[in-house]
Amino acid sequence: MELAPPRGTEDLLPPASTRMAELYRRCHRMARRFGYRYVETPGFEHTELFARTSGETSDVVGKEMYTFLDRADRSLTLRPEGTAPVVRTYLRHAQELGSPFKAYYVNEAWRYSKPQRGRLREFRIFGVEVLGIADPGPDVEVITLAAAFFAEVGVAEYDLQVNSIGDATCRPAYRHTLLEYLEAQAPRLRDEHKDRFRENPLRVLDCKDEVCREVAADAPKITDHLCAECKAHFDAVQAGLAEEGVAFSVEPTLVRGLDYYTRTAFEFVHRGLSPSQSTICGGGRYDGLAEVLGGPPTPGVGFGLGLDRVAISLEEEGVELADDSAVSAFVVAFGEGAAEKARALVRQLRAAGASAEMAFGDRPLGAQMKMADRAGARFAVIIGEREAAAGEATVRRLDDGSQQTVPLTDVPQWLAAQAQSQAEEPPA
């Protein structure tokens, strides 16, 4: 029996699992702060959903999707991204959900690719979507939400890049202009773009290859070819971000390759990660997606934020997330009469809403103190034979070793007061 997980996946164990759980908690808190409602979609969908939305000839469909036949020979695919399933379920329930519908999700997704740091085959996404509103306000809000989330968790070393990719009115003419430029530059192009740039010239602009990036840098800029409506929309997005105090730069080579993407596109790029894994959040407007799925015209905008890359970014910046889920008190019992009083105290603490733990069975004092350290407890509440007889506990703060004697009946209130004092203490 192979004990290692499948290639491209990983076991999340403490402290990494604790960090990820804290990221999950902050995703939920930030999304709800902005008025978004939580949704869950299945981990697998009908393959057609992603074949339509990712493009039949795309690398996602051709090389990266986990697709299989079920027992009834139906083609199903593990979710490679989060937006298409949310739009699908919105179209199914639009009458009851109303417009606008502001949704968020925190889930896993799967893509078959060469495993590397920041790009696993199983990964975690925090995503938000706003469906039903075409004006620039939702564009500004979802970008602001992402920036607020990064500030909340402590990720600071990033650049926000924004662009407009036009719409069905102005993009065809730009595509023609870009194609003329790329025809002249064809000998310089690399990899698949050398032979396939005519199929989707916009993909060349977003290529990570250094030579292709040099070609893209001199290419005609789409922002110089926007129609009046798209220009007004993009101007409003930039003005809205400025009003929110969100710093950004316009990146003309930032594009999306499929026709249903329109107008706003954006990425948060971390400065400490390699170029191929530096995008920690990407999003934009996809006003044509609902029609691709057979639904009525339904404007939409959102983002997908890679939590695995956020965790790596925190490591790169040396940021430790405060863990609100850590055990508050580890109750240590030894000597005659101590275990019963310790069990009673643990019940009282848990009933009061505190996180409390104690050892199973009889363990030496030293072993129990090691368990308290391993649990990450803030306090060790020690009840020995003397304390049990006196109805007291020795409460030791584990970060500095200071301790004091507290009546057993007062321990829950004492710990609650300590937690309140710590919460009110201003940051250093």
Coordinates of C-alpha atoms in Angstrom, one line a residue, residues 56-408:
E56 CA -12.7 23.0 -27.0
T57 CA -9.1 23.6 -28.2
S58 CA -7.8 25.1 -25.0
D59 CA -5.0 23.5 -22.9
V60 CA -7.5 23.2 -20.0
V61 CA -9.9 21.0 -22.0
G62 CA -7.2 19.2 -24.1
K63 CA -4.6 18.5 -21.4
E64 CA -5.6 19.5 -17.9
M65 CA -9.1 18.3 -17.1
Y66 CA -9.8 15.2 -15.0
T67 CA -12.5 13.7 -17.2
F68 CA -14.0 10.2 -16.7
L69 CA -17.1 8.1 -17.6
D70 CA -19.4 7.2 -14.8
R71 CA -21.2 3.8 -14.6
A72 CA -23.9 5.0 -17.0
D73 CA -21.2 6.2 -19.5
R74 CA -21.8 9.9 -18.9
S75 CA -18.8 12.1 -19.3
L76 CA -18.0 14.0 -16.1
T77 CA -15.2 16.3 -15.2
L78 CA -13.7 17.3 -11.8
R79 CA -14.1 21.1 -11.4
P80 CA -11.1 22.9 -12.9
E81 CA -12.4 26.4 -12.0
G82 CA -15.2 28.0 -10.1
T83 CA -17.0 30.5 -12.3
A84 CA -18.8 28.3 -14.8
P85 CA -20.5 26.1 -12.2
V86 CA -21.8 29.2 -10.4
V87 CA -23.2 30.7 -13.6
R88 CA -24.8 27.3 -14.5
T89 CA -26.6 27.1 -11.1
Y90 CA -27.6 30.8 -11.3
L91 CA -29.2 30.3 -14.7
R92 CA -31.1 27.3 -13.2
H93 CA -32.3 29.3 -10.1
A94 CA -32.3 32.9 -11.4
Q95 CA -36.0 33.6 -10.6
E96 CA -35.5 32.7 -6.9
L97 CA -32.0 34.2 -6.6
G98 CA -32.9 37.6 -8.2
S99 CA -30.5 40.2 -9.6
P100 CA -27.9 41.2 -8.7
F101 CA -26.7 37.9 -7.2
K102 CA -23.5 38.3 -5.2
A103 CA -22.0 34.8 -4.5
Y104 CA -18.8 33.5 -3.0
Y105 CA -17.3 30.1 -2.6
V106 CA -14.3 28.5 -1.0
N107 CA -13.6 25.1 -2.6
E108 CA -11.1 22.8 -4.2
A109 CA -10.4 22.4 -7.9
W110 CA -8.4 20.0 -10.0
R111 CA -6.1 20.3 -13.1
Y112 CA -3.7 17.9 -14.5
S113 CA -0.4 19.7 -14.9
K114 CA 3.2 19.3 -14.0
P115 CA 3.3 19.6 -10.3
Q116 CA 5.5 22.4 -8.9
R117 CA 5.4 24.9 -6.0
G118 CA 2.3 27.0 -6.3
R119 CA 0.8 24.8 -9.0
L120 CA -0.6 21.5 -7.7
R121 CA -3.1 19.2 -9.3
E122 CA -5.5 19.7 -6.4
F123 CA -5.7 23.3 -5.3
R124 CA -7.9 25.7 -3.3
I125 CA -9.9 28.7 -4.5
F126 CA -11.6 31.6 -2.9
G127 CA -13.9 33.1 -5.6
V128 CA -16.6 35.7 -5.8
E129 CA -19.1 36.4 -8.6
V130 CA -21.6 39.2 -9.2
L131 CA -24.3 38.3 -11.7
G132 CA -26.9 40.5 -13.3
I133 CA -25.3 43.9 -13.3
A134 CA -23.4 45.4 -16.3
D135 CA -22.2 48.7 -14.9
P136 CA -18.7 49.3 -13.5
G137 CA -19.7 49.2 -9.8
P138 CA -19.3 45.4 -9.4
D139 CA -16.0 45.5 -11.1
V140 CA -14.7 48.0 -8.6
E141 CA -16.2 46.1 -5.7
V142 CA -14.8 42.7 -6.5
I143 CA -11.3 44.1 -6.9
T144 CA -11.6 46.1 -3.7
L145 CA -12.8 42.9 -1.9
A146 CA -9.7 41.1 -3.1
A147 CA -7.4 43.9 -2.0
A148 CA -9.1 44.0 1.4
F149 CA -8.6 40.3 1.8
F150 CA -4.9 40.6 1.1
A151 CA -4.7 43.4 3.6
E152 CA -6.6 41.3 6.2
V153 CA -4.2 38.3 6.0
G154 CA -1.1 40.4 5.6
V155 CA 0.0 39.9 2.0
A156 CA 1.5 43.2 0.9
E157 CA 4.2 42.5 -1.8
Y158 CA 1.9 42.5 -4.9
D159 CA 1.0 44.6 -7.8
L160 CA -2.5 45.0 -9.1
Q161 CA -2.7 45.1 -12.9
V162 CA -5.9 46.1 -14.7
N163 CA -6.9 46.4 -18.3
S164 CA -9.9 46.5 -20.6
I165 CA -10.3 44.0 -23.4
G166 CA -13.2 45.7 -25.1
D167 CA -16.3 43.9 -26.2
A168 CA -18.0 42.6 -29.4
T169 CA -18.2 46.1 -30.7
C170 CA -14.5 47.1 -30.7
R171 CA -12.5 43.9 -30.1
P172 CA -12.9 42.4 -33.7
A173 CA -11.2 45.5 -35.2
Y174 CA -8.5 45.3 -32.6
R175 CA -8.0 41.6 -33.2
H176 CA -7.5 42.3 -36.9
T177 CA -4.9 45.0 -36.1
L178 CA -3.1 42.7 -33.7
L179 CA -3.1 39.9 -36.2
E180 CA -1.4 42.1 -38.8
Y181 CA 1.3 42.9 -36.3
L182 CA 1.8 39.3 -35.3
E183 CA 2.0 38.2 -38.9
A184 CA 5.1 40.4 -39.3
Q185 CA 6.5 39.1 -36.0
A186 CA 5.8 35.4 -36.6
P187 CA 9.4 34.3 -36.9
R188 CA 10.1 35.6 -33.4
L189 CA 7.2 33.7 -31.7
R190 CA 7.8 30.6 -29.7
D191 CA 6.1 27.4 -28.7
E192 CA 2.5 26.9 -29.7
H193 CA 2.1 30.6 -30.7
K194 CA 4.4 30.2 -33.6
D195 CA 1.9 28.0 -35.4
R196 CA -1.4 28.9 -33.7
F197 CA -1.4 32.6 -33.2
R198 CA -3.9 33.1 -35.9
E199 CA -6.5 31.1 -34.0
N200 CA -6.4 33.4 -31.0
P201 CA -3.9 36.2 -31.3
L202 CA -4.8 37.7 -27.9
R203 CA -3.2 34.7 -26.2
V204 CA 0.2 35.8 -27.4
L205 CA -0.1 39.0 -25.3
D206 CA -0.5 36.9 -22.1
C207 CA 2.3 34.4 -22.9
K208 CA 4.9 34.0 -20.1
D209 CA 7.8 33.2 -22.6
E210 CA 10.3 35.9 -22.5
V211 CA 10.6 36.3 -26.3
C212 CA 6.8 36.3 -26.7
R213 CA 6.6 39.0 -24.0
E214 CA 9.1 41.1 -26.0
V215 CA 6.8 40.8 -29.0
A216 CA 3.7 41.6 -26.8
A217 CA 5.4 44.7 -25.4
D218 CA 5.5 46.4 -28.8
A219 CA 2.1 45.2 -30.0
P220 CA -0.8 47.6 -30.6
K221 CA -2.5 48.3 -27.2
I222 CA -6.2 47.4 -26.9
T223 CA -6.8 50.4 -24.7
D224 CA -6.1 52.6 -27.8
H225 CA -8.8 50.8 -29.7
L226 CA -11.8 50.8 -27.3
C227 CA -15.2 52.0 -28.4
A228 CA -16.8 54.9 -26.5
E229 CA -18.8 52.6 -24.2
C230 CA -15.9 50.4 -23.3
K231 CA -13.7 53.4 -22.7
A232 CA -16.3 55.0 -20.4
H233 CA -16.6 51.7 -18.5
F234 CA -12.8 51.4 -18.0
D235 CA -12.5 55.1 -17.0
A236 CA -15.2 54.5 -14.4
V237 CA -13.4 51.4 -13.0
Q238 CA -10.2 53.3 -12.7
A239 CA -11.9 56.2 -11.0
G240 CA -13.7 53.8 -8.6
L241 CA -10.5 52.1 -7.6
A242 CA -8.9 55.5 -7.0
E243 CA -11.9 56.5 -4.8
E244 CA -11.5 53.2 -2.8
G245 CA -7.8 53.9 -2.3
V246 CA -6.7 50.7 -4.2
A247 CA -3.4 51.2 -6.0
F248 CA -3.2 49.7 -9.6
S249 CA -1.4 50.1 -12.9
V250 CA -2.8 49.6 -16.4
E251 CA -1.2 46.6 -18.1
P252 CA -2.1 46.6 -21.8
T253 CA -0.9 42.9 -22.3
L254 CA -3.3 41.6 -19.7
V255 CA -6.0 39.8 -21.7
R256 CA -8.5 36.9 -21.7
G257 CA -8.5 34.5 -24.7
L258 CA -12.2 33.6 -25.0
D259 CA -14.9 35.8 -26.6
Y260 CA -17.3 35.7 -23.7
Y261 CA -14.8 37.8 -21.6
T262 CA -15.5 41.5 -21.9
R263 CA -14.1 44.8 -20.7
T264 CA -12.4 44.6 -17.3
A265 CA -9.6 42.1 -16.7
F266 CA -7.3 42.2 -13.6
E267 CA -4.6 40.3 -11.8
F268 CA -2.9 40.6 -8.4
V269 CA 0.8 39.6 -9.1
H270 CA 3.1 38.7 -6.2
R271 CA 6.6 40.1 -6.5
G272 CA 8.3 37.3 -4.6
L273 CA 7.0 34.4 -6.7
S274 CA 8.3 33.1 -10.0
P275 CA 6.6 34.6 -13.1
S276 CA 4.7 31.4 -14.0
Q277 CA 3.2 31.2 -10.5
S278 CA 3.1 34.9 -9.5
T279 CA -0.7 35.5 -10.1
I280 CA -2.3 35.1 -6.8
C281 CA -5.7 36.4 -7.9
G282 CA -7.2 36.8 -11.4
G283 CA -10.6 37.9 -12.6
G284 CA -12.6 40.1 -14.8
R285 CA -15.9 40.6 -16.6
Y286 CA -17.6 37.7 -18.5
D287 CA -20.8 39.2 -19.9
G288 CA -21.1 36.6 -22.6
L289 CA -20.7 33.4 -20.5
A290 CA -24.3 32.8 -19.7
E291 CA -25.2 32.8 -23.5
V292 CA -22.4 30.3 -24.1
L293 CA -24.3 28.0 -21.7
G294 CA -27.5 28.5 -23.5
G295 CA -29.0 31.1 -21.1
P296 CA -30.2 34.7 -21.6
P297 CA -27.7 37.6 -21.7
T298 CA -26.5 37.9 -18.1
P299 CA -23.6 40.2 -17.2
G300 CA -21.1 38.9 -14.7
V301 CA -17.8 39.8 -13.0
G302 CA -15.7 38.0 -10.4
F303 CA -12.4 36.6 -9.4
G304 CA -10.6 33.4 -8.5
L305 CA -8.0 33.7 -5.7
G306 CA -5.5 30.9 -5.2
L307 CA -5.3 30.1 -1.5
D308 CA -2.3 27.8 -1.9
R309 CA -0.3 30.7 -3.5
V310 CA -1.5 33.0 -0.8
A311 CA -0.1 30.6 1.8
I312 CA 3.2 30.6 -0.1
S313 CA 3.1 34.4 -0.3
L314 CA 2.7 34.6 3.5
E315 CA 5.8 32.4 3.9
E316 CA 7.8 34.6 1.4
E317 CA 6.9 37.7 3.3
G318 CA 7.5 36.1 6.7
V319 CA 3.9 36.7 7.9
E320 CA 2.4 34.5 10.6
L321 CA -1.4 34.4 10.7
A322 CA -2.9 34.8 14.2
D323 CA -4.7 31.6 14.9
D324 CA -8.0 32.3 16.6
S325 CA -8.8 28.5 16.7
A326 CA -5.8 27.6 18.9
V327 CA -6.6 25.8 22.1
S328 CA -7.2 28.3 24.9
A329 CA -6.5 26.1 27.8
F330 CA -4.9 22.6 28.3
V331 CA -6.0 21.3 31.6
V332 CA -3.2 19.3 33.3
A333 CA -4.2 16.9 36.1
F334 CA -2.0 14.7 38.4
G335 CA -2.3 13.4 41.9
E336 CA -5.2 12.1 43.9
G337 CA -8.5 13.8 43.2
A338 CA -7.2 15.9 40.4
A339 CA -8.6 14.1 37.3
E340 CA -12.2 14.4 38.3
K341 CA -11.9 18.1 39.0
A342 CA -10.0 18.6 35.7
R343 CA -12.7 16.9 33.7
A344 CA -15.4 19.1 35.4
L345 CA -13.3 22.2 34.5
V346 CA -13.0 21.1 30.9
R347 CA -16.8 20.7 30.7
Q348 CA -17.3 24.2 32.2
L349 CA -14.8 25.8 29.8
R350 CA -16.3 24.2 26.7
A351 CA -19.8 25.2 27.9
A352 CA -18.6 28.8 28.3
G353 CA -17.4 28.7 24.6
A354 CA -13.7 28.4 25.4
S355 CA -11.4 25.8 23.6
A356 CA -10.2 23.3 26.2
E357 CA -8.4 20.0 26.1
M358 CA -6.9 17.5 28.5
A359 CA -5.0 14.2 28.2
F360 CA -6.7 10.9 27.9
G361 CA -5.8 8.5 30.8
D362 CA -3.0 9.0 33.3
R363 CA 0.1 10.8 32.0
P364 CA 3.1 12.2 33.8
L365 CA 3.2 15.9 34.4
G366 CA 6.0 16.4 31.9
A367 CA 4.2 14.5 29.2
Q368 CA 1.1 16.5 29.7
M369 CA 3.0 19.8 29.5
K370 CA 4.5 18.7 26.2
M371 CA 1.0 17.9 24.9
A372 CA -0.1 21.4 25.9
D373 CA 2.8 22.9 23.9
R374 CA 2.1 20.6 20.9
A375 CA -1.6 21.7 21.0
G376 CA -0.6 25.3 20.8
A377 CA -2.4 26.1 24.0
R378 CA -2.2 29.6 25.3
F379 CA -2.5 28.5 29.0
A380 CA -1.8 25.4 31.0
V381 CA -4.4 25.0 33.8
I382 CA -2.6 22.8 36.3
I383 CA -4.5 20.9 38.9
G384 CA -2.3 18.8 41.2
E385 CA -3.2 17.1 44.5
R386 CA -2.6 20.3 46.4
E387 CA -4.7 22.4 44.0
A388 CA -7.5 19.8 44.0
A389 CA -7.7 19.8 47.8
A390 CA -7.7 23.6 47.9
G391 CA -10.2 24.1 45.0
E392 CA -7.7 26.0 43.0
A393 CA -5.7 25.8 39.8
T394 CA -2.3 27.1 38.8
V395 CA -2.8 28.9 35.5
R396 CA 0.5 29.2 33.5
R397 CA 0.9 31.4 30.4
L398 CA 2.8 29.2 28.0
D399 CA 4.5 31.9 26.0
D400 CA 6.4 33.5 28.9
G401 CA 6.0 31.0 31.8
S402 CA 4.3 33.4 34.1
Q403 CA 1.6 31.9 36.4
Q404 CA -0.8 32.6 39.2
T405 CA -3.3 30.7 41.4
V406 CA -7.0 31.1 40.5
P407 CA -10.0 29.5 42.3
L408 CA -11.4 26.6 40.2

